[in-house]
Short mmCIF file of C-alpha atoms in Angstrom, two decimals:
data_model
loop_
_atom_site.label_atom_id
_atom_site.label_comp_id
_atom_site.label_asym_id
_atom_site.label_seq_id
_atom_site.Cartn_x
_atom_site.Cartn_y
_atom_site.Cartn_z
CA UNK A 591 -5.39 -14.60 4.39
CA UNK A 592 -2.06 -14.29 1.79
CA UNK A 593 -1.35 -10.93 0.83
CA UNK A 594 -0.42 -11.62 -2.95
CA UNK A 595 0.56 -8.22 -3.57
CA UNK A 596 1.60 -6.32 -0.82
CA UNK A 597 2.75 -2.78 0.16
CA UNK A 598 6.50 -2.19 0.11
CA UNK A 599 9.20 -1.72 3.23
CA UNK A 600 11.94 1.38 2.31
CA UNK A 601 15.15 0.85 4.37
CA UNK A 602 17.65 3.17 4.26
CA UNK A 603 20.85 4.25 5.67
CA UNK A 604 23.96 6.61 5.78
CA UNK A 605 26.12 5.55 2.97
CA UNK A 606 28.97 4.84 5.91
CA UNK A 607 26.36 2.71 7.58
CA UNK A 608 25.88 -0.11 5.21
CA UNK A 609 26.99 -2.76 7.44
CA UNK A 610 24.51 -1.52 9.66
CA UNK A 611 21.59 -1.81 7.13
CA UNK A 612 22.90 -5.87 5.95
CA UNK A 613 22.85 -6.66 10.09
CA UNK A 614 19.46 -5.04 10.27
CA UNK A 615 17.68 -6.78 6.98
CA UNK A 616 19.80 -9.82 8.11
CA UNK A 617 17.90 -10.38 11.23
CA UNK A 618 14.73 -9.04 10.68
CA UNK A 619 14.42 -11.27 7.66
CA UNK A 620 16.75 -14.40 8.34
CA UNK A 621 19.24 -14.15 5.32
CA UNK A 622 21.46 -11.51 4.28
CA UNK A 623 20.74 -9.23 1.75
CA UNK A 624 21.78 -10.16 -2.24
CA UNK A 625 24.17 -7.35 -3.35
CA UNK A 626 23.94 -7.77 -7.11
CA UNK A 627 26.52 -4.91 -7.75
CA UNK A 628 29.16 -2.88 -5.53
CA UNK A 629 26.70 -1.29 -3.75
CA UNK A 630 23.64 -2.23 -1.46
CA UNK A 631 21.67 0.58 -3.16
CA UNK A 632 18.85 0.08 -5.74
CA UNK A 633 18.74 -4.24 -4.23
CA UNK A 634 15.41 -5.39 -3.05
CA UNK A 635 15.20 -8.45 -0.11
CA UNK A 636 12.27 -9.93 1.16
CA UNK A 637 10.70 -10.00 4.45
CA UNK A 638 8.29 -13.21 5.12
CA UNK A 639 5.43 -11.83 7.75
CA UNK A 640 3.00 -14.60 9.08
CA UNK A 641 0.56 -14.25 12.09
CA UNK A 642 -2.88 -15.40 12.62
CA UNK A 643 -4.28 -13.20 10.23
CA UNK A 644 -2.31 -12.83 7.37
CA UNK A 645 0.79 -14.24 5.79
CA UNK A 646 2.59 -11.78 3.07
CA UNK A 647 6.11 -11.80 1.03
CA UNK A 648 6.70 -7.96 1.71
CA UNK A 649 9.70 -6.60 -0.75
CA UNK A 650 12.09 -4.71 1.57
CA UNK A 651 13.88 -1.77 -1.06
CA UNK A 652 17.13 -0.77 0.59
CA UNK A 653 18.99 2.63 -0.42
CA UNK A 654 22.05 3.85 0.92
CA UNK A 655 21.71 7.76 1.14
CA UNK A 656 24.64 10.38 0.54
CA UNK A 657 23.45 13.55 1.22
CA UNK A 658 20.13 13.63 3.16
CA UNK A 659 18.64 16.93 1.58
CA UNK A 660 18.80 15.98 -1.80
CA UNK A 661 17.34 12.31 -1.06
CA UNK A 662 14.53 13.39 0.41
CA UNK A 663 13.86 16.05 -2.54
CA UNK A 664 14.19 13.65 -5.14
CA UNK A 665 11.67 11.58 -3.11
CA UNK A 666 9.54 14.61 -3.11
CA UNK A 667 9.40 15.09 -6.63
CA UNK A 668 6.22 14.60 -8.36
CA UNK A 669 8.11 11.75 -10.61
CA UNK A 670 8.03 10.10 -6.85
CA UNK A 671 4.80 9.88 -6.55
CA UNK A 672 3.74 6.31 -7.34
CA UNK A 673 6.53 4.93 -5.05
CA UNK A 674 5.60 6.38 -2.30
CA UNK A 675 1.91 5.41 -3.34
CA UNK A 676 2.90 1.75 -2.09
CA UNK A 677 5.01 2.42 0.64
CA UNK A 678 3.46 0.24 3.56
CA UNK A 679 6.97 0.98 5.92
CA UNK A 680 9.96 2.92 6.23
CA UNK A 681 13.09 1.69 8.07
CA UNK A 682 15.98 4.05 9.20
CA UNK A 683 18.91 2.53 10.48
CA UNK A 684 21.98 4.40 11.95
CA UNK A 685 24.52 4.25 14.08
CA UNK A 686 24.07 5.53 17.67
CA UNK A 687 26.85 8.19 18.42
CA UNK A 688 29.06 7.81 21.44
CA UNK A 689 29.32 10.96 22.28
CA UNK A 690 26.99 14.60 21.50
CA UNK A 691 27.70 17.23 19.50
CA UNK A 692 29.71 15.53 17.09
CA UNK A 693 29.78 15.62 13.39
CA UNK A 694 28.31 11.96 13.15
CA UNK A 695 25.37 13.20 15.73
CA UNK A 696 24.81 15.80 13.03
CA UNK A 697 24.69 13.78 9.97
CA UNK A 698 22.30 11.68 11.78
CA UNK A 699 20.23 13.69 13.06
CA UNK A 700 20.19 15.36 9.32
CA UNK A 701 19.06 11.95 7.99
CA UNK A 702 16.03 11.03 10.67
CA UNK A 703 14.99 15.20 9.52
CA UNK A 704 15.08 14.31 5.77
CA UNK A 705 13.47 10.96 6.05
CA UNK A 706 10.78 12.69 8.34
CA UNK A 707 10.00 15.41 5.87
CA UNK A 708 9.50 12.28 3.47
CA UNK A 709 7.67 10.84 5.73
CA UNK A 710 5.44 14.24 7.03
CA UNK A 711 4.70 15.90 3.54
CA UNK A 712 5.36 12.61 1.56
CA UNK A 713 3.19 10.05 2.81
CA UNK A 714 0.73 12.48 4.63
CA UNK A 715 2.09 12.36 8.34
CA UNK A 716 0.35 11.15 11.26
CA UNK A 717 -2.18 9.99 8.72
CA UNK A 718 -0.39 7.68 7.22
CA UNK A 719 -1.34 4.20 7.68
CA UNK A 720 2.03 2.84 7.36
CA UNK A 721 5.09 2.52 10.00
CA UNK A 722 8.05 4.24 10.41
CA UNK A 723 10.94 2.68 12.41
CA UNK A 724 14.23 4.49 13.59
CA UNK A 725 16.51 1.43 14.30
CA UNK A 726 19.71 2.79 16.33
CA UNK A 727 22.48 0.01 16.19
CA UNK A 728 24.18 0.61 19.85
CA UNK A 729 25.46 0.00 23.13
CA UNK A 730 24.80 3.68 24.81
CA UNK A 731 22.74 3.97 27.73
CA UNK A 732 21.14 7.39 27.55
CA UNK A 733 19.03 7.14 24.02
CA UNK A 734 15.97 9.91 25.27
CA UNK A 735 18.16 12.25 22.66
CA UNK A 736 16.99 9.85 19.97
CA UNK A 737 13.79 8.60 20.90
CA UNK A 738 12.52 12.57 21.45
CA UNK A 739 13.96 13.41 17.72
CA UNK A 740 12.60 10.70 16.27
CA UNK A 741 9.57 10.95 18.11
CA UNK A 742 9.70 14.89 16.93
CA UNK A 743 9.13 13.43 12.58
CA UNK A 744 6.37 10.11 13.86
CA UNK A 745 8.76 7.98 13.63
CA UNK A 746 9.48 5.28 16.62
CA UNK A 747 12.99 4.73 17.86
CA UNK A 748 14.18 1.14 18.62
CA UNK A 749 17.98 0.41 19.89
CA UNK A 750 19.45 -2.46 18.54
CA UNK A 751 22.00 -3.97 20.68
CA UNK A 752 25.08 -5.99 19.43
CA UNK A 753 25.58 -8.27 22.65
CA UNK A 754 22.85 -10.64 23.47
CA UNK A 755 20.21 -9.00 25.91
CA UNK A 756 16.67 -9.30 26.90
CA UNK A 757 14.21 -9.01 23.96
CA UNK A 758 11.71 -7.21 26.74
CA UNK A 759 12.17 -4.05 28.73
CA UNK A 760 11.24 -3.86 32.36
CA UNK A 761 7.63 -2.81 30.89
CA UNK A 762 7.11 -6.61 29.17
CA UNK A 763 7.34 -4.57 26.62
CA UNK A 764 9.31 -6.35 23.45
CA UNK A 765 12.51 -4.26 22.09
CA UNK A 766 15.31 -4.06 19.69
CA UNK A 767 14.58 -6.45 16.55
CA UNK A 768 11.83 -8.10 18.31
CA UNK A 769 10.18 -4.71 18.32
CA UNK A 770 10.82 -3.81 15.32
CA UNK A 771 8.96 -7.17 13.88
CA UNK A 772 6.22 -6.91 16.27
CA UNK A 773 5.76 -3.17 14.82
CA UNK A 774 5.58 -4.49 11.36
CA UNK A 775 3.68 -7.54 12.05
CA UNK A 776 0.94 -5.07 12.94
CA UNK A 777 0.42 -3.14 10.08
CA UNK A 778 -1.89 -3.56 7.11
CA UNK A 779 0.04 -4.58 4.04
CA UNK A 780 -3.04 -4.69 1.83
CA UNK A 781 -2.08 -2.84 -1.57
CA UNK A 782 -5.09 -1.55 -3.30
CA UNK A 783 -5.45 -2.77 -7.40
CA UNK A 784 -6.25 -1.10 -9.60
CA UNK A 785 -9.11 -3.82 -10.08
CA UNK A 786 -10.33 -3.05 -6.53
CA UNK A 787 -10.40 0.50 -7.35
CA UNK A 788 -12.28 -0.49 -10.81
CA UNK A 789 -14.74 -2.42 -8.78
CA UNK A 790 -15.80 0.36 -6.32
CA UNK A 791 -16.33 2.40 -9.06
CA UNK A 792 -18.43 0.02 -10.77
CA UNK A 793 -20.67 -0.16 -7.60
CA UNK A 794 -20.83 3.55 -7.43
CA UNK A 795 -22.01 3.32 -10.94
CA UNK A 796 -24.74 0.51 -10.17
CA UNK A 797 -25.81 3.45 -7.27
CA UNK A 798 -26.53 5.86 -9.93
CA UNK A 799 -27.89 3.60 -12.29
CA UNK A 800 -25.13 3.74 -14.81
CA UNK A 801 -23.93 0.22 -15.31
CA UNK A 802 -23.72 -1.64 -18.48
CA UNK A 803 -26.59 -3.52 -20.62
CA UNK A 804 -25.88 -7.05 -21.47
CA UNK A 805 -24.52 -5.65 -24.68
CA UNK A 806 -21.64 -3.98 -22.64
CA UNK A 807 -23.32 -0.13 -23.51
CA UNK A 808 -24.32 1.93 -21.00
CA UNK A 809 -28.11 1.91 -19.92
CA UNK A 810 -29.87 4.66 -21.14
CA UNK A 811 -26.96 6.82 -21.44
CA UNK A 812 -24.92 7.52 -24.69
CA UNK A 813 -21.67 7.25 -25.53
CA UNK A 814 -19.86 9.63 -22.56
CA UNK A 815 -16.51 9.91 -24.09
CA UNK A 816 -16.42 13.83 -23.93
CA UNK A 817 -14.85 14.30 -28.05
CA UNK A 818 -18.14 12.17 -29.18
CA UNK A 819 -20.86 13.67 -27.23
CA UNK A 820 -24.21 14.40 -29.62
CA UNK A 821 -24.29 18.16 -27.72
CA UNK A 822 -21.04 18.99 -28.71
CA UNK A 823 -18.97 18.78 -25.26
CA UNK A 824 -15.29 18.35 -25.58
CA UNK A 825 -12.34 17.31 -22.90
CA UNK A 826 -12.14 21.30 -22.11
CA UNK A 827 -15.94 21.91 -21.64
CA UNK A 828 -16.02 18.69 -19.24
CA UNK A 829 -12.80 20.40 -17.60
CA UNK A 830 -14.69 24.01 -17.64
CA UNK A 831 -17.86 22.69 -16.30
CA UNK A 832 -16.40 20.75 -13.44
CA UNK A 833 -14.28 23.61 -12.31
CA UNK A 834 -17.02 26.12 -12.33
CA UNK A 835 -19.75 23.34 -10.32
CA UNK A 836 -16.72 23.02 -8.13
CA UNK A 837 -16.16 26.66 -7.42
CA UNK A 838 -19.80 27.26 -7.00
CA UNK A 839 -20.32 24.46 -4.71
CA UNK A 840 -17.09 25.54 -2.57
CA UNK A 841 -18.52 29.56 -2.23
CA UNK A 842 -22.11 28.50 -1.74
CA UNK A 843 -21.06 25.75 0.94
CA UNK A 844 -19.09 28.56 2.89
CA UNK A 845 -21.47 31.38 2.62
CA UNK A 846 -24.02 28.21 3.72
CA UNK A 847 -21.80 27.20 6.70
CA UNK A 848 -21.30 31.12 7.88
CA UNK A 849 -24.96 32.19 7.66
CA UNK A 850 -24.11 34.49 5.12
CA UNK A 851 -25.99 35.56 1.97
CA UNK A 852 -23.74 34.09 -1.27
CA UNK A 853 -23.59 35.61 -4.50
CA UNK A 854 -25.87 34.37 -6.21
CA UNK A 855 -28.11 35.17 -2.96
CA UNK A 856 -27.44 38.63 -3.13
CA UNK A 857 -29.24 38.72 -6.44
CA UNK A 858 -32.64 38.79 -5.93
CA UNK A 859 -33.83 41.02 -7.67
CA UNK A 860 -32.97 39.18 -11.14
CA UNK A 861 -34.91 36.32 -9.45
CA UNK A 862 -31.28 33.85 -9.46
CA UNK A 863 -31.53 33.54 -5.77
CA UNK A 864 -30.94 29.99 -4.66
CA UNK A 865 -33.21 28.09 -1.68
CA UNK A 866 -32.10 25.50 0.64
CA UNK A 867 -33.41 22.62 -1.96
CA UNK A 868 -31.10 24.06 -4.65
CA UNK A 869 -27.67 24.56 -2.44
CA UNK A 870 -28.37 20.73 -1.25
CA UNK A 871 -28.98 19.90 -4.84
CA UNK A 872 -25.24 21.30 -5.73
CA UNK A 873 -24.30 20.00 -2.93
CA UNK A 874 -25.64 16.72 -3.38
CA UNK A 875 -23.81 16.86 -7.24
CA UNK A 876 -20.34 17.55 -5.64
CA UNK A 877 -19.97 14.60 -3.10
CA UNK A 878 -20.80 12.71 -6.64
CA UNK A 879 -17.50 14.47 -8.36
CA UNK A 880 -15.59 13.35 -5.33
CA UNK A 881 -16.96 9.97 -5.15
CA UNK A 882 -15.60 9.39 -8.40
CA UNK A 883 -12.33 11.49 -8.53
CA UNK A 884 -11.73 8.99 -5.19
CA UNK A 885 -12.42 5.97 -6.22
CA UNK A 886 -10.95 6.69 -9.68
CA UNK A 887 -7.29 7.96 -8.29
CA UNK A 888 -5.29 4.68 -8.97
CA UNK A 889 -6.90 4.17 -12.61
CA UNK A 890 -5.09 4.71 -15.53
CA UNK A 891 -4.99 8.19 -17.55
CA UNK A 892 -8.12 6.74 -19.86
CA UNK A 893 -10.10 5.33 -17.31
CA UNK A 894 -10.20 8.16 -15.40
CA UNK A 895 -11.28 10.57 -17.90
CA UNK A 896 -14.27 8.64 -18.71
CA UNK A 897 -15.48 7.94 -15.25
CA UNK A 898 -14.98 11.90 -14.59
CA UNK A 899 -16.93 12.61 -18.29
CA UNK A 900 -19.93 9.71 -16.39
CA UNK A 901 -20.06 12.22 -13.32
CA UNK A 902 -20.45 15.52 -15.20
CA UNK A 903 -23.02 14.01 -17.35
CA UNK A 904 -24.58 12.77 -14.42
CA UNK A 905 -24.26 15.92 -12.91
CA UNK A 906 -25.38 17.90 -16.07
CA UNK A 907 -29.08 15.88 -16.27
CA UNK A 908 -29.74 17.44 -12.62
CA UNK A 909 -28.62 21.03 -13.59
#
């Protein structure tokens, strides 16, 4: 299978450690790095990934980082968001102190922290389904410092030796950049479209029976853009309404789940009690709302307000 459009590889470094980073892409890839300006920062390589299942051009974006903190807060930042949408890998590569206790220990430590915040509260932690490498370039013997602080953010530490040595531990395991492609190699590069996205909502349309006519309207539905609704619905009601089914679904689900009476339970004698049928009902209505607000998340602005408007008036024939 060719990946056409695959997720992306982040590799980053220590500003002092650039020559690290060009060795790094250089062998992992083949060919050095294009620096189209003075710096290494902001240029993109490619990494060519072929085994029996798949064969993928994955883009490689290399930055050079300065001060670790502010890196990882800019990649934080909500304006972030899409890039680290695609992010399929993320490759740190330093250079493995001498000695302990050292200002160059610190920095680098600082940098594996920063990159594993990114990584932890960025791209969702151990859930992730990408890979995170920790490439130490090196000759030291004692690395259990690195691996175990590495280890500490889920990322996986791999020395890279400058002198020619055994690409497999006494394990049979594989190491240095051998490792690091065979950790790679294994991942999923498979970038969700858009158009897949728009396809999985069309089937969860089909489900509910809201496709399209062979005139392109929507069977036995009118038109569910919320400012042209007949009954007077606008993008606030639809807003209003979904917020107060979710709520409602959210306290009734809990008081459900505890074996406690909820509100609405507790009113009885207005006769606004709700039975088992009725919670599942609700209940039944809000896996709908998340169906769609799922399958809907990589759509743009428009599409997504109109499959959310489908939903609620899906959800409003049942109330």
């Amino acid at each position: 299978m060719d990946i056409s459009n695959p997720r992306r590889i982040l590799a980053v470094s220590l500003t002092d450690s650039t020559q690290h980073l060009t060795r790094v892409i250089k062998e992992l890839t083949g060919s050095h790095p294009e620096q189209p300006s003075t710096s290494l920062a902001g240029s993109s390589h490619n990494l060519s990934l072929k085994t029996a299942y798949y064969t993928a051009e994955v883009p490689i974006w290399l930055d050079l980082i300065s001060t670790p903190s502010e890196w990882a807060d800019s990649f934080l930042a909500p304006e972030a968001k899409e890039v680290l949408e695609v992010l399929g890998g993320l490759v740190v590569v330093f250079s493995l102190p001498v000695k302990s206790q050292t200002d160059k220990t610190k920095a680098t430590r600082e940098l594996i922290q920063n990159v594993g915040k990114v990584v932890k509260d960025g791209l969702g932690g151990w859930s992730w389904d990408g890979v995170g490498l920790c490439l130490g370039v090196g000759e030291i013997d004692d690395v259990d410092e690195w691996e175990d602080c590495c280890a500490e953010w889920g990322l996986e530490f791999v020395q890279v030796k400058s002198q020619s040595v055994a690409s497999r531990n006494e394990f049979g395991e594989k190491t240095g950049i051998p490792r690091a492609l065979e950790a790679l190699e294994s991942n999923d590069w498979s970038l969700a479209s858009a158009d897949d996205l728009g396809s999985d909502l069309e089937d969860f349309e089909a489900e509910l029976g809201i496709g399209k006519d062979s005139d392109g309207k929507d069977k036995g539905e009118p038109d569910l853009d919320p400012e042209s609704l007949d009954f007077g619905f606008d993008r606030e009601d639809f807003a209003g309404l979904k917020q107060a089914i979710w709520k409602a679904g959210q306290e009734n689900e809990e008081d459900f789940l505890n074996g406690e009476p909820g509100a609405a339970d507790g009113e009885k004698d207005g006769g606004d009690d709700l039975n088992d049928e009725e919670i599942r009902k609700l209940e039944r209505m809000m896996v709908k709302l998340q169906a769609v607000r799922d399958t809907s998340a990589g759509l743009p602005e428009d599409q997504r307000k109109r499959a959310a408007a489908k939903a609620v008036a899906e959800v409003m024939k049942e109330l």
